[in-house]
Short mmCIF file of C-alpha atoms and ligand atoms in Angstrom, two decimals:
data_model
loop_
_atom_site.label_atom_id
_atom_site.label_comp_id
_atom_site.label_asym_id
_atom_site.label_seq_id
_atom_site.Cartn_x
_atom_site.Cartn_y
_atom_site.Cartn_z
CA MET A 172 37.37 21.63 -45.31
CA PRO A 173 38.61 18.18 -46.23
CA ARG A 174 38.35 15.66 -43.42
CA ILE A 175 41.79 14.20 -42.94
CA GLY A 176 41.16 11.08 -40.92
CA CYS A 177 43.84 8.67 -39.85
CA LYS A 178 42.25 5.89 -41.81
CA ASP A 179 43.04 7.42 -45.28
CA ALA A 180 45.83 5.82 -47.37
CA PRO A 181 49.18 7.69 -46.76
CA TRP A 182 49.60 9.00 -50.33
CA ARG A 183 46.03 10.17 -50.44
CA ARG A 184 46.47 11.88 -47.13
CA ALA A 185 49.67 13.61 -48.30
CA VAL A 186 47.99 14.85 -51.49
CA LEU A 187 45.09 16.19 -49.48
CA GLN A 188 47.33 17.88 -46.90
CA TYR A 189 49.71 19.54 -49.37
CA GLY A 190 46.79 20.31 -51.69
CA SER A 191 45.06 22.08 -48.77
CA ALA A 192 48.26 24.10 -48.17
CA ILE A 193 48.34 25.23 -51.80
CA LEU A 194 44.62 25.96 -51.77
CA ALA A 195 44.90 28.01 -48.58
CA VAL A 196 47.73 30.05 -50.06
CA ALA A 197 45.76 30.48 -53.29
CA VAL A 198 42.77 31.82 -51.36
CA ALA A 199 45.03 34.20 -49.46
CA LEU A 200 46.48 35.30 -52.77
CA GLY A 201 43.02 35.93 -54.17
CA VAL A 202 42.14 38.16 -51.21
CA LYS A 203 45.42 39.99 -51.53
CA LEU A 204 44.83 40.60 -55.24
CA LEU A 205 41.37 41.94 -54.53
CA LEU A 206 42.84 44.52 -52.20
CA ALA A 207 46.05 45.11 -54.22
CA SER A 208 45.05 48.55 -55.52
CA THR A 209 44.43 49.82 -51.99
CA LEU A 210 47.39 48.22 -50.26
CA ARG A 211 50.00 48.44 -53.02
CA GLY A 212 53.11 46.82 -51.52
CA GLU A 213 52.01 47.09 -47.88
CA ALA A 214 51.26 44.17 -45.59
CA SER A 215 52.25 41.72 -48.29
CA TYR A 216 52.83 38.83 -45.93
CA LEU A 217 49.98 39.39 -43.55
CA PHE A 218 47.51 37.57 -45.76
CA PHE A 219 49.52 34.39 -45.81
CA LEU A 220 49.67 33.85 -42.05
CA PRO A 221 46.14 32.39 -41.75
CA ALA A 222 46.93 30.14 -44.73
CA ILE A 223 50.04 28.81 -42.93
CA LEU A 224 48.03 28.17 -39.77
CA ILE A 225 45.31 26.31 -41.69
CA ALA A 226 47.82 24.29 -43.71
CA SER A 227 49.81 23.22 -40.66
CA ALA A 228 46.76 22.53 -38.54
CA LEU A 229 45.42 20.23 -41.23
CA GLY A 230 48.63 18.64 -42.40
CA GLY A 231 51.36 19.33 -39.84
CA TRP A 232 54.92 20.56 -40.43
CA GLY A 233 55.36 19.87 -44.16
CA PRO A 234 52.26 21.65 -45.49
CA GLY A 235 52.88 24.47 -42.98
CA LEU A 236 56.39 25.03 -44.31
CA LEU A 237 55.19 24.75 -47.90
CA ALA A 238 52.60 27.48 -47.22
CA THR A 239 55.33 29.62 -45.55
CA LEU A 240 57.66 29.32 -48.54
CA LEU A 241 54.87 29.99 -51.02
CA GLY A 242 53.78 33.01 -48.97
CA LEU A 243 57.34 34.27 -48.76
CA GLY A 244 57.88 33.91 -52.51
CA LEU A 245 54.59 35.61 -53.37
CA GLY A 246 55.23 38.42 -50.83
CA LEU A 247 58.64 39.15 -52.34
CA PHE A 248 57.13 38.99 -55.80
CA PHE A 249 54.55 41.68 -54.91
CA ILE A 250 57.20 43.95 -53.43
CA ALA A 251 59.46 43.49 -56.42
CA ASP A 252 56.48 44.44 -58.56
CA VAL A 253 56.18 47.84 -56.84
CA ARG A 254 59.80 48.72 -56.06
CA SER A 255 63.28 47.24 -55.79
CA PRO A 256 63.48 45.56 -52.34
CA LEU A 257 64.82 47.70 -49.52
CA ALA A 258 66.69 46.53 -46.45
CA SER A 259 63.43 46.75 -44.50
CA ASP A 260 61.78 44.40 -47.01
CA ILE A 261 64.53 41.87 -46.44
CA ILE A 262 64.03 42.17 -42.66
CA ASN A 263 60.25 41.75 -43.18
CA ALA A 264 60.86 38.64 -45.29
CA VAL A 265 63.13 37.09 -42.65
CA ALA A 266 60.62 37.98 -39.93
CA PHE A 267 57.80 36.38 -41.98
CA LEU A 268 59.93 33.26 -42.45
CA LEU A 269 60.51 33.00 -38.71
CA VAL A 270 56.88 33.72 -37.86
CA GLY A 271 55.83 31.19 -40.54
CA ILE A 272 58.06 28.54 -39.00
CA GLY A 273 56.64 29.36 -35.56
CA VAL A 274 53.04 29.22 -36.80
CA SER A 275 53.75 25.93 -38.60
CA TRP A 276 55.17 24.53 -35.40
CA ARG A 277 52.05 25.53 -33.39
CA GLY A 278 49.88 24.28 -36.23
CA ALA A 279 51.69 20.95 -36.24
CA ILE A 280 51.02 20.59 -32.50
CA LEU A 281 47.40 21.49 -33.12
CA ASN A 282 47.29 18.90 -35.88
CA ARG A 283 48.70 16.22 -33.60
CA PHE A 284 46.11 17.00 -30.94
CA ARG A 285 43.34 17.01 -33.47
CA ARG A 286 44.40 13.64 -34.83
CA SER A 287 44.72 12.06 -31.46
CA ALA A 288 41.35 13.54 -30.46
CA VAL A 289 39.77 12.08 -33.61
CA SER A 290 41.28 8.68 -32.93
CA SER A 291 40.30 8.61 -29.26
CA ALA A 292 36.80 9.75 -30.16
CA GLU A 293 36.63 6.91 -32.68
CA GLU A 294 37.99 4.47 -30.12
CA ALA A 295 35.50 5.66 -27.53
CA HIS A 296 32.72 5.35 -30.09
CA THR A 297 33.79 1.77 -30.94
CA ARG A 298 33.90 0.86 -27.26
CA ALA A 299 30.53 2.44 -26.57
CA THR A 300 28.99 0.58 -29.54
CA HIS A 301 30.49 -2.67 -28.32
CA LEU A 302 29.24 -2.12 -24.78
CA GLN A 303 25.80 -1.18 -26.08
CA SER A 304 25.61 -4.37 -28.16
CA ILE A 305 26.48 -6.42 -25.07
CA LEU A 306 23.90 -4.60 -22.98
CA ASP A 307 21.25 -5.02 -25.66
CA SER A 308 21.73 -8.74 -25.73
CA ILE A 309 21.69 -9.55 -21.99
CA PRO A 310 18.31 -10.79 -20.83
CA GLU A 311 18.17 -8.39 -17.88
CA ALA A 312 17.00 -4.85 -18.37
CA MET A 313 19.58 -2.33 -17.27
CA ILE A 314 18.99 1.15 -15.93
CA VAL A 315 21.66 3.54 -14.71
CA ILE A 316 20.71 6.37 -12.38
CA ASP A 317 22.70 9.14 -10.77
CA GLU A 318 22.68 10.13 -7.10
CA ARG A 319 19.45 12.03 -7.50
CA GLY A 320 17.70 9.07 -9.13
CA SER A 321 17.70 10.62 -12.58
CA MET A 322 17.97 7.99 -15.32
CA GLN A 323 21.17 8.17 -17.37
CA SER A 324 20.82 5.00 -19.39
CA PHE A 325 17.86 2.80 -20.28
CA SER A 326 18.61 -0.42 -22.16
CA ALA A 327 16.60 -1.86 -25.04
CA THR A 328 15.35 -4.66 -22.77
CA ALA A 329 14.22 -2.04 -20.25
CA GLU A 330 12.28 -0.35 -23.07
CA ARG A 331 10.50 -3.61 -23.83
CA LEU A 332 9.88 -4.40 -20.17
CA PHE A 333 8.47 -1.06 -19.08
CA GLY A 334 6.94 0.07 -22.39
CA TYR A 335 8.80 3.41 -22.37
CA GLY A 336 11.26 4.54 -25.04
CA ALA A 337 14.68 5.56 -23.71
CA SER A 338 14.11 9.10 -24.95
CA ASP A 339 10.90 9.35 -22.86
CA VAL A 340 12.66 8.52 -19.63
CA LEU A 341 16.26 9.70 -19.79
CA GLY A 342 16.75 12.51 -17.35
CA GLN A 343 13.55 11.61 -15.49
CA ASN A 344 13.48 10.16 -11.99
CA VAL A 345 13.55 6.35 -11.80
CA LYS A 346 10.67 6.41 -9.33
CA MET A 347 8.30 6.69 -12.29
CA LEU A 348 8.88 2.94 -12.78
CA MET A 349 7.55 2.07 -9.33
CA PRO A 350 4.00 1.90 -8.04
CA SER A 351 2.84 4.20 -5.32
CA PRO A 352 3.86 4.59 -2.42
CA TYR A 353 7.32 3.17 -3.18
CA ARG A 354 7.46 5.89 -5.83
CA GLN A 355 7.14 8.64 -3.24
CA GLU A 356 9.66 7.03 -0.95
CA HIS A 357 12.43 6.30 -3.37
CA ASP A 358 14.11 9.69 -2.98
CA ASN A 359 14.27 9.12 0.77
CA TYR A 360 15.84 5.68 0.28
CA LEU A 361 18.50 7.14 -1.96
CA ASN A 362 19.17 10.07 0.32
CA ARG A 363 19.40 7.84 3.35
CA TYR A 364 21.81 5.52 1.61
CA ILE A 365 23.99 8.43 0.54
CA ARG A 366 23.89 9.91 4.04
CA THR A 367 24.29 6.78 6.12
CA GLY A 368 25.50 4.04 3.75
CA GLU A 369 22.64 1.84 4.99
CA ARG A 370 21.93 -0.78 2.37
CA ARG A 371 18.49 -2.11 1.60
CA ILE A 372 18.84 -3.25 -1.99
CA ILE A 373 22.24 -2.08 -3.18
CA GLY A 374 24.56 -5.05 -3.44
CA ILE A 375 21.88 -7.31 -1.97
CA GLY A 376 19.07 -7.67 -4.50
CA ARG A 377 15.39 -8.14 -3.83
CA VAL A 378 12.07 -9.09 -5.35
CA VAL A 379 10.05 -5.90 -5.83
CA VAL A 380 7.10 -4.59 -7.84
CA GLY A 381 7.59 -2.54 -11.03
CA GLN A 382 5.06 -0.47 -12.96
CA ARG A 383 4.83 -0.33 -16.74
CA LYS A 384 3.88 2.70 -18.86
CA ASP A 385 0.29 1.44 -19.09
CA GLY A 386 0.06 1.39 -15.28
CA SER A 387 0.08 -2.41 -14.95
CA THR A 388 2.36 -3.86 -12.28
CA PHE A 389 4.66 -6.86 -12.36
CA PRO A 390 7.03 -8.70 -10.06
CA MET A 391 10.70 -8.20 -10.75
CA GLU A 392 14.01 -9.21 -9.34
CA LEU A 393 16.26 -6.23 -8.85
CA ALA A 394 20.03 -6.23 -8.30
CA VAL A 395 21.75 -2.88 -7.87
CA GLY A 396 25.44 -2.12 -8.17
CA GLU A 397 27.19 1.11 -7.37
CA MET A 398 29.98 2.82 -9.28
CA ARG A 399 31.93 5.99 -8.90
CA VAL A 400 33.12 8.01 -11.84
CA ARG A 401 35.43 10.74 -10.57
CA ASP A 402 33.45 12.26 -7.70
CA GLN A 403 30.06 11.29 -9.12
CA ARG A 404 28.15 8.26 -7.89
CA PHE A 405 25.96 6.13 -10.15
CA PHE A 406 23.76 3.12 -9.52
CA THR A 407 23.17 0.41 -12.07
CA GLY A 408 20.06 -1.68 -11.69
CA PHE A 409 19.66 -5.05 -13.40
CA ILE A 410 16.05 -6.07 -13.63
CA ARG A 411 14.52 -9.39 -14.43
CA ASP A 412 10.82 -9.85 -14.97
CA ILE A 413 9.84 -12.89 -12.95
CA THR A 414 6.20 -12.91 -14.01
CA GLU A 415 6.58 -15.64 -16.46
CA ARG A 416 10.00 -16.97 -16.67
CA GLN A 417 10.89 -20.58 -17.18
CA GLU A 418 12.32 -21.10 -13.78
CA THR A 419 9.39 -19.48 -12.06
CA GLU A 420 8.59 -22.68 -10.31
CA ALA A 421 12.14 -23.21 -9.10
CA ARG A 422 12.48 -19.65 -7.90
CA LEU A 423 9.09 -19.70 -6.28
CA GLN A 424 9.94 -22.84 -4.47
CA GLU A 425 13.13 -21.32 -3.24
CA LEU A 426 11.37 -18.19 -2.05
CA GLN A 427 8.40 -20.05 -0.76
CA SER A 428 10.03 -23.07 0.77
CA GLU A 429 9.40 -21.64 4.19
CA LEU A 430 5.87 -20.67 3.28
CA VAL A 431 5.18 -24.12 1.89
CA HIS A 432 6.54 -25.76 5.00
CA MET A 433 4.41 -23.54 7.18
CA SER A 434 1.33 -24.03 5.13
CA ARG A 435 1.68 -27.83 5.29
CA LEU A 436 1.99 -27.66 9.02
CA THR A 437 -0.96 -25.36 9.37
CA ALA A 438 -2.97 -27.38 6.89
CA MET A 439 -2.29 -30.44 9.00
CA GLY A 440 -3.52 -28.53 12.03
CA GLU A 441 -6.61 -27.46 10.16
CA MET A 442 -7.28 -31.01 9.02
CA ALA A 443 -6.70 -32.38 12.49
CA SER A 444 -9.07 -29.82 13.93
CA ALA A 445 -11.68 -30.56 11.29
CA LEU A 446 -11.25 -34.30 11.85
CA ALA A 447 -11.55 -33.84 15.57
CA HIS A 448 -14.73 -31.90 15.02
CA GLU A 449 -16.16 -34.38 12.54
CA LEU A 450 -15.12 -37.50 14.42
CA ASN A 451 -16.14 -36.24 17.82
CA GLN A 452 -19.81 -36.86 17.23
CA PRO A 453 -19.56 -40.42 15.92
CA LEU A 454 -17.03 -41.22 18.66
CA SER A 455 -19.31 -39.87 21.41
CA ALA A 456 -22.22 -41.73 19.81
CA ILE A 457 -20.14 -44.94 19.92
CA ALA A 458 -19.29 -44.27 23.60
CA ASN A 459 -22.96 -43.64 24.38
CA TYR A 460 -24.13 -46.77 22.58
CA MET A 461 -21.52 -48.72 24.50
CA LYS A 462 -22.76 -47.33 27.81
CA GLY A 463 -26.39 -48.13 26.89
CA SER A 464 -25.54 -51.66 25.84
CA ARG A 465 -23.55 -52.13 29.04
CA ARG A 466 -26.51 -51.03 31.08
CA LEU A 467 -28.68 -53.63 29.29
CA LEU A 468 -26.15 -56.27 30.27
CA GLU A 469 -26.05 -55.16 33.90
CA ASN A 470 -28.93 -57.38 35.02
CA ARG A 471 -27.30 -60.53 33.65
CA SER A 472 -24.86 -62.31 35.90
CA ASP A 473 -23.49 -65.09 33.66
CA ASP A 474 -19.78 -65.22 32.83
CA GLY A 475 -20.31 -64.32 29.20
CA ALA A 476 -22.17 -61.16 30.20
CA LYS A 477 -19.36 -60.12 32.54
CA MET A 478 -16.81 -60.52 29.77
CA LEU A 479 -19.04 -58.56 27.40
CA ARG A 480 -19.37 -55.75 29.98
CA ASP A 481 -15.59 -55.53 30.33
CA ALA A 482 -15.12 -55.52 26.59
CA MET A 483 -17.68 -52.74 26.22
CA ASP A 484 -16.04 -50.64 28.93
CA LYS A 485 -12.76 -51.00 27.11
CA ALA A 486 -14.32 -50.19 23.75
CA ALA A 487 -15.92 -47.02 25.20
CA GLU A 488 -12.58 -46.03 26.73
CA GLN A 489 -10.86 -46.47 23.39
CA ALA A 490 -13.48 -44.38 21.63
CA LEU A 491 -12.81 -41.55 24.08
CA ARG A 492 -9.08 -42.02 23.71
CA ALA A 493 -9.37 -41.76 19.90
CA GLY A 494 -11.06 -38.37 20.38
CA GLN A 495 -8.31 -37.25 22.76
CA ILE A 496 -5.55 -38.31 20.40
CA ILE A 497 -7.01 -36.23 17.60
CA ARG A 498 -7.49 -33.27 19.91
CA ARG A 499 -3.95 -33.53 21.14
CA LEU A 500 -2.63 -33.67 17.59
CA ARG A 501 -4.58 -30.55 16.82
CA ASP A 502 -3.25 -28.71 19.85
CA PHE A 503 0.27 -29.79 19.04
CA VAL A 504 0.13 -28.48 15.48
CA ALA A 505 -1.73 -25.32 16.48
CA ARG A 506 1.02 -24.53 18.95
CA GLY A 507 3.53 -24.65 16.03
CA GLU A 508 6.38 -22.31 16.96
CA SER A 509 5.94 -18.87 15.54
CA GLU A 510 8.65 -16.28 15.64
CA ARG A 511 7.29 -12.82 16.11
CA ARG A 512 9.44 -9.84 15.36
CA VAL A 513 9.02 -6.19 14.57
CA GLU A 514 8.45 -6.09 10.83
CA ASP A 515 8.26 -3.25 8.34
CA VAL A 516 4.73 -3.64 7.08
CA LYS A 517 5.42 -2.10 3.66
CA LYS A 518 8.33 -4.39 2.96
CA LEU A 519 6.38 -7.38 4.11
CA ILE A 520 3.50 -6.49 1.79
CA GLU A 521 5.71 -5.70 -1.18
CA GLU A 522 7.45 -9.06 -1.07
CA ALA A 523 4.20 -10.95 -0.70
CA SER A 524 2.65 -8.96 -3.59
CA ALA A 525 5.55 -9.70 -5.87
CA LEU A 526 5.12 -13.40 -5.16
CA ALA A 527 1.38 -13.25 -5.64
CA LEU A 528 1.85 -11.54 -9.01
CA VAL A 529 4.06 -14.29 -10.35
CA GLY A 530 2.09 -15.85 -13.18
CA ALA A 531 -0.46 -13.03 -13.20
CA LYS A 532 0.83 -11.33 -16.37
CA ASP A 533 -1.80 -12.74 -18.67
CA LYS A 534 -4.45 -11.79 -16.18
CA GLY A 535 -3.43 -8.13 -16.53
CA VAL A 536 -3.89 -7.36 -12.85
CA ARG A 537 -2.95 -3.93 -11.60
CA VAL A 538 -1.93 -3.64 -7.98
CA THR A 539 -2.01 -0.38 -6.09
CA PHE A 540 -0.88 0.24 -2.56
CA GLU A 541 -2.28 2.69 -0.05
CA PHE A 542 -0.37 2.85 3.18
CA ASP A 543 -1.31 4.69 6.31
CA PRO A 544 1.78 6.73 7.21
CA ARG A 545 0.89 6.51 10.90
CA GLY A 546 1.64 2.77 11.11
CA ASP A 547 4.85 1.38 9.70
CA PHE A 548 5.61 -1.59 11.91
CA VAL A 549 3.79 -4.69 13.14
CA LEU A 550 4.70 -7.44 15.54
CA ALA A 551 4.38 -10.57 13.45
CA ASP A 552 5.79 -13.79 12.19
CA LYS A 553 6.71 -12.54 8.75
CA VAL A 554 6.51 -15.89 6.99
CA GLN A 555 3.09 -16.67 8.42
CA VAL A 556 1.64 -13.25 7.64
CA GLN A 557 3.05 -13.36 4.13
CA GLN A 558 1.35 -16.69 3.75
CA VAL A 559 -1.97 -15.06 4.69
CA LEU A 560 -1.35 -12.22 2.24
CA LEU A 561 -0.38 -14.62 -0.48
CA ASN A 562 -3.60 -16.60 0.07
CA LEU A 563 -5.74 -13.48 -0.01
CA MET A 564 -4.04 -12.04 -3.09
CA ARG A 565 -4.10 -15.29 -5.02
CA ASN A 566 -7.80 -15.68 -4.20
CA ALA A 567 -8.40 -12.09 -5.29
CA ILE A 568 -6.54 -12.58 -8.58
CA GLU A 569 -8.48 -15.76 -9.23
CA ALA A 570 -11.75 -14.00 -8.43
CA MET A 571 -10.98 -11.41 -11.13
CA GLU A 572 -10.27 -13.91 -13.88
CA ASP A 573 -13.63 -13.33 -15.55
CA THR A 574 -14.06 -9.63 -14.94
CA ASP A 575 -12.93 -6.79 -17.18
CA LYS A 576 -11.68 -4.55 -14.42
CA ARG A 577 -8.83 -6.23 -12.53
CA GLU A 578 -7.67 -4.00 -9.76
CA LEU A 579 -6.15 -5.16 -6.55
CA VAL A 580 -5.75 -2.62 -3.79
CA VAL A 581 -3.61 -3.51 -0.82
CA SER A 582 -3.88 -0.99 1.98
CA THR A 583 -3.06 -0.46 5.61
CA MET A 584 -4.87 1.59 8.20
CA LEU A 585 -3.97 2.28 11.80
CA ARG A 586 -7.00 1.38 13.92
CA THR A 587 -7.76 2.19 17.51
CA ASN A 588 -6.59 -0.42 20.08
CA ASN A 589 -3.13 -0.24 18.59
CA LEU A 590 -3.92 -2.50 15.68
CA ILE A 591 -2.95 -2.15 12.05
CA GLU A 592 -5.54 -3.33 9.58
CA ILE A 593 -4.26 -4.74 6.32
CA SER A 594 -6.82 -5.03 3.52
CA VAL A 595 -6.79 -6.78 0.19
CA ALA A 596 -9.58 -5.51 -2.07
CA ASP A 597 -10.44 -6.85 -5.50
CA THR A 598 -12.84 -5.96 -8.27
CA GLY A 599 -13.84 -9.60 -8.77
CA ALA A 600 -17.18 -11.35 -8.75
CA GLY A 601 -17.69 -11.25 -4.97
CA ILE A 602 -18.18 -14.13 -2.54
CA ALA A 603 -20.52 -16.89 -3.73
CA PRO A 604 -23.64 -16.57 -1.51
CA GLU A 605 -23.83 -20.32 -0.83
CA ILE A 606 -20.51 -20.32 1.04
CA SER A 607 -20.48 -16.86 2.59
CA ALA A 608 -21.66 -18.15 5.97
CA GLN A 609 -18.88 -20.79 6.29
CA LEU A 610 -16.14 -18.93 4.44
CA PHE A 611 -13.50 -19.47 7.09
CA GLN A 612 -14.39 -23.11 7.73
CA PRO A 613 -11.93 -25.67 6.43
CA PHE A 614 -12.68 -27.51 3.18
CA VAL A 615 -15.16 -24.92 1.95
CA THR A 616 -14.40 -24.12 -1.66
CA THR A 617 -16.08 -23.24 -4.94
CA LYS A 618 -13.02 -24.15 -6.97
CA ARG A 619 -12.70 -27.39 -8.89
CA HIS A 620 -9.18 -27.98 -7.64
CA GLY A 621 -9.43 -25.93 -4.47
CA MET A 622 -8.69 -27.40 -1.05
CA GLY A 623 -10.68 -24.80 0.78
CA VAL A 624 -8.14 -24.53 3.58
CA GLY A 625 -6.53 -21.16 2.66
CA LEU A 626 -8.96 -18.94 4.53
CA SER A 627 -9.22 -21.19 7.55
CA ILE A 628 -5.41 -21.32 7.81
CA SER A 629 -5.37 -17.53 7.47
CA ARG A 630 -7.82 -17.17 10.30
CA THR A 631 -5.83 -19.50 12.56
CA ILE A 632 -2.65 -17.51 11.88
CA ILE A 633 -4.25 -14.11 12.41
CA GLU A 634 -6.03 -15.15 15.60
CA ALA A 635 -2.79 -16.62 16.94
CA HIS A 636 -1.32 -13.13 16.42
CA GLY A 637 -4.08 -11.60 18.51
CA GLY A 638 -5.87 -10.16 15.49
CA SER A 639 -9.02 -10.93 13.54
CA ILE A 640 -9.94 -11.45 9.91
CA ALA A 641 -13.15 -10.44 8.19
CA THR A 642 -14.62 -9.81 4.79
CA ARG A 643 -17.00 -7.26 3.33
CA PRO A 644 -18.20 -6.36 -0.15
CA TYR A 645 -16.09 -3.85 -2.07
CA PRO A 646 -18.14 -0.85 -3.22
CA GLY A 647 -18.70 -1.20 -6.95
CA GLY A 648 -18.36 -5.00 -6.92
CA GLY A 649 -15.71 -7.30 -5.54
CA THR A 650 -14.53 -8.27 -2.12
CA VAL A 651 -12.38 -6.87 0.65
CA PHE A 652 -10.59 -9.18 3.04
CA SER A 653 -9.03 -7.42 5.97
CA PHE A 654 -7.14 -8.56 9.01
CA THR A 655 -5.51 -6.88 11.97
CA LEU A 656 -2.11 -7.23 13.57
CA PRO A 657 -0.58 -5.59 16.65
CA ALA A 658 1.01 -2.27 15.69
CA VAL A 659 4.43 -1.25 16.91
CA THR A 660 5.33 2.44 17.08
CA LYS A 661 8.53 3.80 15.60
CA GLU A 662 9.90 4.40 19.07
CA GLU A 663 9.08 0.87 20.19
CA ALA A 664 10.56 -0.47 16.98
CA GLY A 665 13.74 1.42 17.88
CA ASN A 666 16.70 -0.50 16.63
CA ALA A 667 14.71 -3.65 16.08
CA VAL A 668 14.54 -3.01 12.33
P1 ADP B 187 -9.50 -22.28 -2.02
O1 ADP B 187 -8.88 -21.08 -2.60
O2 ADP B 187 -8.66 -23.49 -2.09
O3 ADP B 187 -10.91 -22.53 -2.53
P2 ADP B 187 -9.84 -20.69 0.36
O4 ADP B 187 -10.14 -21.09 1.76
O5 ADP B 187 -8.70 -19.80 0.16
O6 ADP B 187 -9.66 -22.03 -0.46
O7 ADP B 187 -11.12 -20.00 -0.25
C1 ADP B 187 -12.41 -20.56 -0.04
C2 ADP B 187 -13.42 -20.01 -1.02
O8 ADP B 187 -13.70 -18.64 -0.72
C3 ADP B 187 -12.97 -20.00 -2.45
O9 ADP B 187 -13.20 -21.22 -3.09
C4 ADP B 187 -13.82 -18.88 -3.04
O10 ADP B 187 -15.07 -19.36 -3.46
C5 ADP B 187 -14.04 -17.93 -1.88
N1 ADP B 187 -13.20 -16.76 -1.98
C6 ADP B 187 -12.03 -16.54 -1.35
N2 ADP B 187 -11.54 -15.32 -1.66
C7 ADP B 187 -12.40 -14.76 -2.53
C8 ADP B 187 -12.46 -13.49 -3.22
N3 ADP B 187 -11.49 -12.60 -3.10
N4 ADP B 187 -13.52 -13.26 -4.02
C9 ADP B 187 -14.51 -14.18 -4.16
N5 ADP B 187 -14.52 -15.38 -3.54
C10 ADP B 187 -13.48 -15.67 -2.73
#
């Protein structure tokens, strides 16, 4: 069947349409001739009706009418061949003409529909191609899911980012792009949003962790928009890999400004405390020497000796005062205001992990999470605890730089005494034996550019929360750092989160 598109030249189209009408009638004629001996003059017109329908459906009114007239002429010719036309033949001919006009009319309508369907399909195709080309060129990966989380669209950038081809993932649940346990919980998030309208990411955007086809994890910035098409709801996620982007520093600073501020303050506290500790001994020695010297001068009663005694008393006083000043500074910084709230431990960990993974792409680190379902909430200063996590994870990633296996496991465990233990385990080289005894002391480091204050700050923060921090070897090589925080039950958390 010739394809009669609206883009053909008009004369060409007309030739094709009228040609199709003639061809259709010719075919009908052929069939009629084949059966002529059986039918004789009967049902002469019947064969031409399908031809009229085809001609008008393809070409509209004109070809339909042409087929009708041709059919009529040929029908009369066959009758005349058998007998001289009777009155009934004339009635049949008129009836055929009317039916032919009717069929042509329907066919013309059909033709109009067909043409408008072809043109809207072409228009839709052009629009879809245009949209696709826009989506392919935006730097963000785009994924569209339906209400059940099933992926409906997966852009070319998403293919590059996650390592899956669109055909592998379309129709599958989007949770396959998340590490455990966020993977298991995604359905609940979606269901809860649909039930209650409570927004966690939709319309807000967050830094979260994604998982590629090869299992490796990476930090990503996710913005989700919602759309409704008739009564169906869809969610479009725009994803940006923030592992390695140019503005990493700027973004990090923005996200970490609070952390940086806190860490400076705590570092100052740590330094003050270390200084106090270090200076205490020389200052007490100075005070003692002063007292000794004063005693030696006690037996002398000349004016000079009296003045010397006074000066020494004052010097000893000042030495003690210097010690007090440093101690006071330390207390002041250590008291630094902390704001403790009920925090969702999983969310807290996810954000900190995403930050820790920034810049870790080349290191090929894979993070897995194991959360104890019995403990979801802690009472903590989020910024401070994230700072501890960030320290521990960065240390862990650095410790795995020279090992082949680079796995970071962040887990939680509800302990007795109403404490939640958070652990960061790595498959790195383990703690250097020469520093293991003073690990949490300030200024202890094995790194060329290390300050050695991270762990001591972490300990200060955790102890201020009423918890403790410790380390142990990780079976199979590597280190586990774990710390505890006060747990809050779901009931206690109530509406606090
Ligand atoms: P810094 O990272 O500046 O050295 P920290 O106080 O955070 O300061 O760490 C002190 C030292 O503890 C590090 O230099 C390193 O030798 C050791 N360390 C910390 N975490 C790990 C770990 N996960 N694996 C092996 N060694 C570690």
